[in-house]
Amino acid sequence: MNISRIVTGVASENCYFVQKNDQLLIIDPGAEPERILDKIDSLAAEPIAILLTHAHFDHIGALDAIRQAYDIPTYLSMIEKDWPMSTELNGSQFFHFDITAAQPDQLIPEETDQLTIGEFQIDIRRTPGHSPGSLSYIFTDDKVVISGDALFRESIGRTDLHGGDQATLLTSIRQQLLTLPDDYHIYPGHGMSTTIAHEKEHNIFFMA
């Protein structure tokens, strides 16, 4: 499995491309759809789905354009099913933007803890706190975590937007992510990648 990214938009959001053989997942297409489409073309793989870690505006800004280009399903937590269509819920209004997207067609129920999409086996861990429906996607065979805006390198996501709660976020990370093996690689929604071991040792929120 190969993971690549481009950094998009005013929030410097990471859009990830997860490739396995000739199949491709697009995760959090936040902005600049032309650059995302160019990147997809360069990978010579078939896009089969879009995954959203959550529905804040900086993670969905290019969603409709990518979906229209490839007519592929989009996955999002059921909890945030109305967020893409609402500038208040998705946070764009807070920053004086007007960014919306159509509702994803694959809404993940709260009881679902695994997805099979093409050749990809994905474990789902719920990591609310940054937003109520935040999901982290775990690719166990490759020891990879796509953490969205829950856990960053040596930091955590902000909790001052709609539905955010720092205590919930810290509990989510401790229980759902830091319990993973130390050698798992974390690919966050902003900034550089890291590992579980590094965060246990260097993240001020979790250092013993």
JSON list of C-alpha atoms in Angstrom, two decimals:
[
{"chain": "A", "resi": 1, "resn": "MET", "atom": "CA", "xyz": [0.00, 0.00, 0.00]},
{"chain": "A", "resi": 2, "resn": "ASN", "atom": "CA", "xyz": [1.25, 3.47, -0.87]},
{"chain": "A", "resi": 3, "resn": "ILE", "atom": "CA", "xyz": [0.20, 6.76, 0.74]},
{"chain": "A", "resi": 4, "resn": "SER", "atom": "CA", "xyz": [0.75, 10.18, -0.77]},
{"chain": "A", "resi": 5, "resn": "ARG", "atom": "CA", "xyz": [-0.72, 13.59, -0.07]},
{"chain": "A", "resi": 6, "resn": "ILE", "atom": "CA", "xyz": [-1.12, 17.12, -1.27]},
{"chain": "A", "resi": 7, "resn": "VAL", "atom": "CA", "xyz": [-1.65, 20.10, 1.02]},
{"chain": "A", "resi": 8, "resn": "THR", "atom": "CA", "xyz": [-4.71, 22.11, 0.01]},
{"chain": "A", "resi": 9, "resn": "GLY", "atom": "CA", "xyz": [-6.46, 25.36, 0.73]},
{"chain": "A", "resi": 10, "resn": "VAL", "atom": "CA", "xyz": [-6.12, 28.21, 3.18]},
{"chain": "A", "resi": 11, "resn": "ALA", "atom": "CA", "xyz": [-6.08, 25.79, 6.12]},
{"chain": "A", "resi": 12, "resn": "SER", "atom": "CA", "xyz": [-3.19, 23.73, 4.67]},
{"chain": "A", "resi": 13, "resn": "GLU", "atom": "CA", "xyz": [-5.27, 20.57, 4.89]},
{"chain": "A", "resi": 14, "resn": "ASN", "atom": "CA", "xyz": [-3.83, 17.19, 3.95]},
{"chain": "A", "resi": 15, "resn": "CYS", "atom": "CA", "xyz": [-5.69, 15.35, 1.21]},
{"chain": "A", "resi": 16, "resn": "TYR", "atom": "CA", "xyz": [-4.49, 11.75, 1.16]},
{"chain": "A", "resi": 17, "resn": "PHE", "atom": "CA", "xyz": [-4.32, 9.21, -1.64]},
{"chain": "A", "resi": 18, "resn": "VAL", "atom": "CA", "xyz": [-4.14, 5.60, -0.49]},
{"chain": "A", "resi": 19, "resn": "GLN", "atom": "CA", "xyz": [-3.23, 3.21, -3.28]},
{"chain": "A", "resi": 20, "resn": "LYS", "atom": "CA", "xyz": [-3.28, -0.56, -3.30]},
{"chain": "A", "resi": 21, "resn": "ASN", "atom": "CA", "xyz": [-2.40, -2.19, -6.60]},
{"chain": "A", "resi": 22, "resn": "ASP", "atom": "CA", "xyz": [-4.62, -0.39, -9.12]},
{"chain": "A", "resi": 23, "resn": "GLN", "atom": "CA", "xyz": [-7.22, 0.89, -6.65]},
{"chain": "A", "resi": 24, "resn": "LEU", "atom": "CA", "xyz": [-7.25, 4.31, -5.01]},
{"chain": "A", "resi": 25, "resn": "LEU", "atom": "CA", "xyz": [-8.98, 5.87, -2.02]},
{"chain": "A", "resi": 26, "resn": "ILE", "atom": "CA", "xyz": [-9.17, 9.65, -1.70]},
{"chain": "A", "resi": 27, "resn": "ILE", "atom": "CA", "xyz": [-9.38, 10.90, 1.87]},
{"chain": "A", "resi": 28, "resn": "ASP", "atom": "CA", "xyz": [-10.54, 14.41, 2.81]},
{"chain": "A", "resi": 29, "resn": "PRO", "atom": "CA", "xyz": [-10.51, 16.34, -0.50]},
{"chain": "A", "resi": 30, "resn": "GLY", "atom": "CA", "xyz": [-10.40, 19.72, 1.17]},
{"chain": "A", "resi": 31, "resn": "ALA", "atom": "CA", "xyz": [-9.85, 22.30, -1.58]},
{"chain": "A", "resi": 32, "resn": "GLU", "atom": "CA", "xyz": [-8.23, 22.96, -4.96]},
{"chain": "A", "resi": 33, "resn": "PRO", "atom": "CA", "xyz": [-10.00, 20.24, -6.94]},
{"chain": "A", "resi": 34, "resn": "GLU", "atom": "CA", "xyz": [-7.86, 20.77, -10.04]},
{"chain": "A", "resi": 35, "resn": "ARG", "atom": "CA", "xyz": [-4.72, 19.85, -8.10]},
{"chain": "A", "resi": 36, "resn": "ILE", "atom": "CA", "xyz": [-6.43, 16.81, -6.62]},
{"chain": "A", "resi": 37, "resn": "LEU", "atom": "CA", "xyz": [-7.59, 15.65, -10.04]},
{"chain": "A", "resi": 38, "resn": "ASP", "atom": "CA", "xyz": [-4.09, 16.14, -11.45]},
{"chain": "A", "resi": 39, "resn": "LYS", "atom": "CA", "xyz": [-2.67, 14.07, -8.61]},
{"chain": "A", "resi": 40, "resn": "ILE", "atom": "CA", "xyz": [-5.18, 11.29, -9.23]},
{"chain": "A", "resi": 41, "resn": "ASP", "atom": "CA", "xyz": [-4.23, 11.24, -12.91]},
{"chain": "A", "resi": 42, "resn": "SER", "atom": "CA", "xyz": [-0.56, 10.95, -12.01]},
{"chain": "A", "resi": 43, "resn": "LEU", "atom": "CA", "xyz": [-1.12, 7.86, -9.86]},
{"chain": "A", "resi": 44, "resn": "ALA", "atom": "CA", "xyz": [-2.47, 5.69, -12.66]},
{"chain": "A", "resi": 45, "resn": "ALA", "atom": "CA", "xyz": [-4.96, 3.96, -10.37]},
{"chain": "A", "resi": 46, "resn": "GLU", "atom": "CA", "xyz": [-8.74, 3.78, -10.37]},
{"chain": "A", "resi": 47, "resn": "PRO", "atom": "CA", "xyz": [-10.45, 5.91, -7.70]},
{"chain": "A", "resi": 48, "resn": "ILE", "atom": "CA", "xyz": [-13.02, 3.72, -5.97]},
{"chain": "A", "resi": 49, "resn": "ALA", "atom": "CA", "xyz": [-14.18, 5.82, -3.00]},
{"chain": "A", "resi": 50, "resn": "ILE", "atom": "CA", "xyz": [-13.83, 9.03, -1.02]},
{"chain": "A", "resi": 51, "resn": "LEU", "atom": "CA", "xyz": [-13.50, 8.81, 2.75]},
{"chain": "A", "resi": 52, "resn": "LEU", "atom": "CA", "xyz": [-14.12, 11.76, 5.05]},
{"chain": "A", "resi": 53, "resn": "THR", "atom": "CA", "xyz": [-12.68, 11.80, 8.55]},
{"chain": "A", "resi": 54, "resn": "HIS", "atom": "CA", "xyz": [-15.18, 14.53, 9.40]},
{"chain": "A", "resi": 55, "resn": "ALA", "atom": "CA", "xyz": [-17.18, 17.22, 7.64]},
{"chain": "A", "resi": 56, "resn": "HIS", "atom": "CA", "xyz": [-15.48, 20.52, 8.43]},
{"chain": "A", "resi": 57, "resn": "PHE", "atom": "CA", "xyz": [-15.27, 22.83, 5.43]},
{"chain": "A", "resi": 58, "resn": "ASP", "atom": "CA", "xyz": [-11.51, 22.47, 4.99]},
{"chain": "A", "resi": 59, "resn": "HIS", "atom": "CA", "xyz": [-11.95, 18.72, 4.46]},
{"chain": "A", "resi": 60, "resn": "ILE", "atom": "CA", "xyz": [-14.90, 18.83, 2.03]},
{"chain": "A", "resi": 61, "resn": "GLY", "atom": "CA", "xyz": [-14.27, 21.86, -0.19]},
{"chain": "A", "resi": 62, "resn": "ALA", "atom": "CA", "xyz": [-13.35, 19.81, -3.26]},
{"chain": "A", "resi": 63, "resn": "LEU", "atom": "CA", "xyz": [-15.72, 16.93, -2.52]},
{"chain": "A", "resi": 64, "resn": "ASP", "atom": "CA", "xyz": [-18.40, 17.66, -5.10]},
{"chain": "A", "resi": 65, "resn": "ALA", "atom": "CA", "xyz": [-15.91, 18.22, -7.91]},
{"chain": "A", "resi": 66, "resn": "ILE", "atom": "CA", "xyz": [-14.11, 14.94, -7.26]},
{"chain": "A", "resi": 67, "resn": "ARG", "atom": "CA", "xyz": [-17.35, 13.03, -6.86]},
{"chain": "A", "resi": 68, "resn": "GLN", "atom": "CA", "xyz": [-18.70, 14.44, -10.11]},
{"chain": "A", "resi": 69, "resn": "ALA", "atom": "CA", "xyz": [-15.50, 13.62, -11.97]},
{"chain": "A", "resi": 70, "resn": "TYR", "atom": "CA", "xyz": [-15.49, 9.97, -10.93]},
{"chain": "A", "resi": 71, "resn": "ASP", "atom": "CA", "xyz": [-19.01, 9.12, -9.73]},
{"chain": "A", "resi": 72, "resn": "ILE", "atom": "CA", "xyz": [-17.71, 7.21, -6.71]},
{"chain": "A", "resi": 73, "resn": "PRO", "atom": "CA", "xyz": [-19.21, 6.73, -3.23]},
{"chain": "A", "resi": 74, "resn": "THR", "atom": "CA", "xyz": [-18.38, 9.02, -0.32]},
{"chain": "A", "resi": 75, "resn": "TYR", "atom": "CA", "xyz": [-18.21, 7.76, 3.27]},
{"chain": "A", "resi": 76, "resn": "LEU", "atom": "CA", "xyz": [-18.93, 9.89, 6.35]},
{"chain": "A", "resi": 77, "resn": "SER", "atom": "CA", "xyz": [-20.14, 9.28, 9.89]},
{"chain": "A", "resi": 78, "resn": "MET", "atom": "CA", "xyz": [-23.92, 9.27, 10.17]},
{"chain": "A", "resi": 79, "resn": "ILE", "atom": "CA", "xyz": [-23.53, 11.74, 13.06]},
{"chain": "A", "resi": 80, "resn": "GLU", "atom": "CA", "xyz": [-22.39, 14.45, 10.64]},
{"chain": "A", "resi": 81, "resn": "LYS", "atom": "CA", "xyz": [-24.76, 13.64, 7.80]},
{"chain": "A", "resi": 82, "resn": "ASP", "atom": "CA", "xyz": [-26.10, 17.21, 7.61]},
{"chain": "A", "resi": 83, "resn": "TRP", "atom": "CA", "xyz": [-22.80, 19.01, 8.13]},
{"chain": "A", "resi": 84, "resn": "PRO", "atom": "CA", "xyz": [-21.59, 19.27, 4.51]},
{"chain": "A", "resi": 85, "resn": "MET", "atom": "CA", "xyz": [-24.71, 21.23, 3.55]},
{"chain": "A", "resi": 86, "resn": "SER", "atom": "CA", "xyz": [-24.56, 23.67, 6.47]},
{"chain": "A", "resi": 87, "resn": "THR", "atom": "CA", "xyz": [-22.02, 26.49, 6.68]},
{"chain": "A", "resi": 88, "resn": "GLU", "atom": "CA", "xyz": [-22.79, 26.80, 10.39]},
{"chain": "A", "resi": 89, "resn": "LEU", "atom": "CA", "xyz": [-22.16, 23.13, 11.17]},
{"chain": "A", "resi": 90, "resn": "ASN", "atom": "CA", "xyz": [-19.16, 22.67, 8.87]},
{"chain": "A", "resi": 91, "resn": "GLY", "atom": "CA", "xyz": [-17.44, 25.74, 10.28]},
{"chain": "A", "resi": 92, "resn": "SER", "atom": "CA", "xyz": [-17.06, 27.78, 7.12]},
{"chain": "A", "resi": 93, "resn": "GLN", "atom": "CA", "xyz": [-19.41, 30.48, 8.42]},
{"chain": "A", "resi": 94, "resn": "PHE", "atom": "CA", "xyz": [-17.14, 30.94, 11.46]},
{"chain": "A", "resi": 95, "resn": "PHE", "atom": "CA", "xyz": [-14.30, 31.89, 9.09]},
{"chain": "A", "resi": 96, "resn": "HIS", "atom": "CA", "xyz": [-16.53, 34.01, 6.82]},
{"chain": "A", "resi": 97, "resn": "PHE", "atom": "CA", "xyz": [-16.52, 31.46, 3.99]},
{"chain": "A", "resi": 98, "resn": "ASP", "atom": "CA", "xyz": [-19.48, 29.90, 2.20]},
{"chain": "A", "resi": 99, "resn": "ILE", "atom": "CA", "xyz": [-18.41, 26.31, 1.56]},
{"chain": "A", "resi": 100, "resn": "THR", "atom": "CA", "xyz": [-20.88, 23.44, 1.24]},
{"chain": "A", "resi": 101, "resn": "ALA", "atom": "CA", "xyz": [-21.12, 20.04, -0.41]},
{"chain": "A", "resi": 102, "resn": "ALA", "atom": "CA", "xyz": [-23.88, 17.56, -1.16]},
{"chain": "A", "resi": 103, "resn": "GLN", "atom": "CA", "xyz": [-24.63, 14.92, 1.45]},
{"chain": "A", "resi": 104, "resn": "PRO", "atom": "CA", "xyz": [-22.41, 11.84, 1.15]},
{"chain": "A", "resi": 105, "resn": "ASP", "atom": "CA", "xyz": [-24.20, 8.74, -0.08]},
{"chain": "A", "resi": 106, "resn": "GLN", "atom": "CA", "xyz": [-22.54, 6.26, 2.31]},
{"chain": "A", "resi": 107, "resn": "LEU", "atom": "CA", "xyz": [-23.33, 7.25, 5.89]},
{"chain": "A", "resi": 108, "resn": "ILE", "atom": "CA", "xyz": [-21.51, 5.08, 8.41]},
{"chain": "A", "resi": 109, "resn": "PRO", "atom": "CA", "xyz": [-23.74, 3.93, 11.30]},
{"chain": "A", "resi": 110, "resn": "GLU", "atom": "CA", "xyz": [-22.41, 4.20, 14.84]},
{"chain": "A", "resi": 111, "resn": "GLU", "atom": "CA", "xyz": [-22.27, 0.42, 15.22]},
{"chain": "A", "resi": 112, "resn": "THR", "atom": "CA", "xyz": [-20.09, -0.11, 12.14]},
{"chain": "A", "resi": 113, "resn": "ASP", "atom": "CA", "xyz": [-16.45, -0.79, 13.03]},
{"chain": "A", "resi": 114, "resn": "GLN", "atom": "CA", "xyz": [-15.11, -2.09, 9.71]},
{"chain": "A", "resi": 115, "resn": "LEU", "atom": "CA", "xyz": [-15.35, -1.24, 6.04]},
{"chain": "A", "resi": 116, "resn": "THR", "atom": "CA", "xyz": [-14.41, -3.33, 3.04]},
{"chain": "A", "resi": 117, "resn": "ILE", "atom": "CA", "xyz": [-13.96, -1.18, -0.05]},
{"chain": "A", "resi": 118, "resn": "GLY", "atom": "CA", "xyz": [-12.47, -3.00, -3.01]},
{"chain": "A", "resi": 119, "resn": "GLU", "atom": "CA", "xyz": [-9.16, -4.46, -1.82]},
{"chain": "A", "resi": 120, "resn": "PHE", "atom": "CA", "xyz": [-9.07, -2.27, 1.29]},
{"chain": "A", "resi": 121, "resn": "GLN", "atom": "CA", "xyz": [-9.92, -3.56, 4.76]},
{"chain": "A", "resi": 122, "resn": "ILE", "atom": "CA", "xyz": [-10.42, -0.58, 7.05]},
{"chain": "A", "resi": 123, "resn": "ASP", "atom": "CA", "xyz": [-11.01, -0.53, 10.79]},
{"chain": "A", "resi": 124, "resn": "ILE", "atom": "CA", "xyz": [-12.99, 2.44, 12.06]},
{"chain": "A", "resi": 125, "resn": "ARG", "atom": "CA", "xyz": [-12.25, 4.09, 15.38]},
{"chain": "A", "resi": 126, "resn": "ARG", "atom": "CA", "xyz": [-14.49, 6.85, 16.63]},
{"chain": "A", "resi": 127, "resn": "THR", "atom": "CA", "xyz": [-12.46, 9.81, 17.82]},
{"chain": "A", "resi": 128, "resn": "PRO", "atom": "CA", "xyz": [-14.95, 12.59, 18.65]},
{"chain": "A", "resi": 129, "resn": "GLY", "atom": "CA", "xyz": [-13.95, 15.81, 20.33]},
{"chain": "A", "resi": 130, "resn": "HIS", "atom": "CA", "xyz": [-12.75, 17.92, 17.43]},
{"chain": "A", "resi": 131, "resn": "SER", "atom": "CA", "xyz": [-16.18, 17.23, 15.97]},
{"chain": "A", "resi": 132, "resn": "PRO", "atom": "CA", "xyz": [-18.88, 14.81, 17.16]},
{"chain": "A", "resi": 133, "resn": "GLY", "atom": "CA", "xyz": [-18.59, 12.41, 14.23]},
{"chain": "A", "resi": 134, "resn": "SER", "atom": "CA", "xyz": [-14.83, 12.38, 13.74]},
{"chain": "A", "resi": 135, "resn": "LEU", "atom": "CA", "xyz": [-13.50, 9.03, 12.54]},
{"chain": "A", "resi": 136, "resn": "SER", "atom": "CA", "xyz": [-9.98, 7.63, 12.35]},
{"chain": "A", "resi": 137, "resn": "TYR", "atom": "CA", "xyz": [-9.39, 5.06, 9.62]},
{"chain": "A", "resi": 138, "resn": "ILE", "atom": "CA", "xyz": [-7.00, 2.22, 10.48]},
{"chain": "A", "resi": 139, "resn": "PHE", "atom": "CA", "xyz": [-5.25, 0.12, 7.83]},
{"chain": "A", "resi": 140, "resn": "THR", "atom": "CA", "xyz": [-4.09, -2.63, 10.15]},
{"chain": "A", "resi": 141, "resn": "ASP", "atom": "CA", "xyz": [-2.07, -4.68, 7.66]},
{"chain": "A", "resi": 142, "resn": "ASP", "atom": "CA", "xyz": [0.06, -1.63, 6.91]},
{"chain": "A", "resi": 143, "resn": "LYS", "atom": "CA", "xyz": [0.09, -0.13, 10.43]},
{"chain": "A", "resi": 144, "resn": "VAL", "atom": "CA", "xyz": [-1.40, 3.13, 9.20]},
{"chain": "A", "resi": 145, "resn": "VAL", "atom": "CA", "xyz": [-3.79, 5.55, 10.90]},
{"chain": "A", "resi": 146, "resn": "ILE", "atom": "CA", "xyz": [-5.56, 8.37, 9.08]},
{"chain": "A", "resi": 147, "resn": "SER", "atom": "CA", "xyz": [-6.46, 10.46, 12.11]},
{"chain": "A", "resi": 148, "resn": "GLY", "atom": "CA", "xyz": [-8.19, 13.50, 10.64]},
{"chain": "A", "resi": 149, "resn": "ASP", "atom": "CA", "xyz": [-8.09, 16.43, 13.05]},
{"chain": "A", "resi": 150, "resn": "ALA", "atom": "CA", "xyz": [-8.06, 14.32, 16.22]},
{"chain": "A", "resi": 151, "resn": "LEU", "atom": "CA", "xyz": [-4.34, 13.67, 16.73]},
{"chain": "A", "resi": 152, "resn": "PHE", "atom": "CA", "xyz": [-1.57, 15.77, 15.19]},
{"chain": "A", "resi": 153, "resn": "ARG", "atom": "CA", "xyz": [2.19, 15.54, 15.47]},
{"chain": "A", "resi": 154, "resn": "GLU", "atom": "CA", "xyz": [2.86, 16.72, 19.03]},
{"chain": "A", "resi": 155, "resn": "SER", "atom": "CA", "xyz": [-0.59, 18.31, 19.30]},
{"chain": "A", "resi": 156, "resn": "ILE", "atom": "CA", "xyz": [-4.33, 17.70, 19.03]},
{"chain": "A", "resi": 157, "resn": "GLY", "atom": "CA", "xyz": [-7.20, 19.20, 17.06]},
{"chain": "A", "resi": 158, "resn": "ARG", "atom": "CA", "xyz": [-8.95, 22.40, 18.07]},
{"chain": "A", "resi": 159, "resn": "THR", "atom": "CA", "xyz": [-12.16, 22.04, 20.05]},
{"chain": "A", "resi": 160, "resn": "ASP", "atom": "CA", "xyz": [-13.72, 25.51, 19.79]},
{"chain": "A", "resi": 161, "resn": "LEU", "atom": "CA", "xyz": [-15.89, 24.82, 16.74]},
{"chain": "A", "resi": 162, "resn": "HIS", "atom": "CA", "xyz": [-19.46, 23.47, 16.75]},
{"chain": "A", "resi": 163, "resn": "GLY", "atom": "CA", "xyz": [-19.72, 20.27, 18.80]},
{"chain": "A", "resi": 164, "resn": "GLY", "atom": "CA", "xyz": [-16.10, 20.34, 19.94]},
{"chain": "A", "resi": 165, "resn": "ASP", "atom": "CA", "xyz": [-15.06, 19.25, 23.43]},
{"chain": "A", "resi": 166, "resn": "GLN", "atom": "CA", "xyz": [-11.48, 18.91, 24.61]},
{"chain": "A", "resi": 167, "resn": "ALA", "atom": "CA", "xyz": [-12.15, 16.37, 27.37]},
{"chain": "A", "resi": 168, "resn": "THR", "atom": "CA", "xyz": [-13.93, 14.14, 24.87]},
{"chain": "A", "resi": 169, "resn": "LEU", "atom": "CA", "xyz": [-11.09, 14.49, 22.38]},
{"chain": "A", "resi": 170, "resn": "LEU", "atom": "CA", "xyz": [-8.40, 13.60, 24.91]},
{"chain": "A", "resi": 171, "resn": "THR", "atom": "CA", "xyz": [-10.36, 10.54, 26.03]},
{"chain": "A", "resi": 172, "resn": "SER", "atom": "CA", "xyz": [-10.91, 9.49, 22.40]},
{"chain": "A", "resi": 173, "resn": "ILE", "atom": "CA", "xyz": [-7.22, 9.68, 21.60]},
{"chain": "A", "resi": 174, "resn": "ARG", "atom": "CA", "xyz": [-6.14, 7.86, 24.75]},
{"chain": "A", "resi": 175, "resn": "GLN", "atom": "CA", "xyz": [-8.66, 5.05, 24.31]},
{"chain": "A", "resi": 176, "resn": "GLN", "atom": "CA", "xyz": [-8.83, 4.69, 20.54]},
{"chain": "A", "resi": 177, "resn": "LEU", "atom": "CA", "xyz": [-5.42, 5.69, 19.17]},
{"chain": "A", "resi": 178, "resn": "LEU", "atom": "CA", "xyz": [-2.73, 5.51, 21.84]},
{"chain": "A", "resi": 179, "resn": "THR", "atom": "CA", "xyz": [-3.76, 1.92, 22.52]},
{"chain": "A", "resi": 180, "resn": "LEU", "atom": "CA", "xyz": [-2.48, 0.98, 19.05]},
{"chain": "A", "resi": 181, "resn": "PRO", "atom": "CA", "xyz": [1.03, -0.50, 18.74]},
{"chain": "A", "resi": 182, "resn": "ASP", "atom": "CA", "xyz": [3.88, 2.00, 18.95]},
{"chain": "A", "resi": 183, "resn": "ASP", "atom": "CA", "xyz": [5.02, 1.43, 15.37]},
{"chain": "A", "resi": 184, "resn": "TYR", "atom": "CA", "xyz": [1.76, 2.56, 13.78]},
{"chain": "A", "resi": 185, "resn": "HIS", "atom": "CA", "xyz": [2.19, 5.60, 11.52]},
{"chain": "A", "resi": 186, "resn": "ILE", "atom": "CA", "xyz": [-0.26, 8.47, 11.92]},
{"chain": "A", "resi": 187, "resn": "TYR", "atom": "CA", "xyz": [-1.27, 10.64, 8.98]},
{"chain": "A", "resi": 188, "resn": "PRO", "atom": "CA", "xyz": [-3.14, 13.68, 10.35]},
{"chain": "A", "resi": 189, "resn": "GLY", "atom": "CA", "xyz": [-5.42, 16.22, 8.73]},
{"chain": "A", "resi": 190, "resn": "HIS", "atom": "CA", "xyz": [-2.81, 18.97, 9.05]},
{"chain": "A", "resi": 191, "resn": "GLY", "atom": "CA", "xyz": [0.95, 18.90, 9.39]},
{"chain": "A", "resi": 192, "resn": "MET", "atom": "CA", "xyz": [3.47, 16.10, 9.17]},
{"chain": "A", "resi": 193, "resn": "SER", "atom": "CA", "xyz": [3.05, 12.41, 9.86]},
{"chain": "A", "resi": 194, "resn": "THR", "atom": "CA", "xyz": [4.13, 10.84, 13.13]},
{"chain": "A", "resi": 195, "resn": "THR", "atom": "CA", "xyz": [3.95, 7.56, 15.05]},
{"chain": "A", "resi": 196, "resn": "ILE", "atom": "CA", "xyz": [2.13, 6.34, 18.12]},
{"chain": "A", "resi": 197, "resn": "ALA", "atom": "CA", "xyz": [5.47, 5.99, 19.91]},
{"chain": "A", "resi": 198, "resn": "HIS", "atom": "CA", "xyz": [6.48, 9.57, 19.11]},
{"chain": "A", "resi": 199, "resn": "GLU", "atom": "CA", "xyz": [3.21, 10.97, 20.41]},
{"chain": "A", "resi": 200, "resn": "LYS", "atom": "CA", "xyz": [3.42, 9.01, 23.65]},
{"chain": "A", "resi": 201, "resn": "GLU", "atom": "CA", "xyz": [6.87, 10.47, 24.25]},
{"chain": "A", "resi": 202, "resn": "HIS", "atom": "CA", "xyz": [6.60, 14.00, 22.85]},
{"chain": "A", "resi": 203, "resn": "ASN", "atom": "CA", "xyz": [2.96, 15.10, 22.76]},
{"chain": "A", "resi": 204, "resn": "ILE", "atom": "CA", "xyz": [2.50, 17.43, 25.73]},
{"chain": "A", "resi": 205, "resn": "PHE", "atom": "CA", "xyz": [-1.14, 16.38, 26.08]},
{"chain": "A", "resi": 206, "resn": "PHE", "atom": "CA", "xyz": [-0.19, 12.75, 26.74]},
{"chain": "A", "resi": 207, "resn": "MET", "atom": "CA", "xyz": [3.31, 12.70, 28.18]},
{"chain": "A", "resi": 208, "resn": "ALA", "atom": "CA", "xyz": [3.44, 10.81, 31.48]}
]
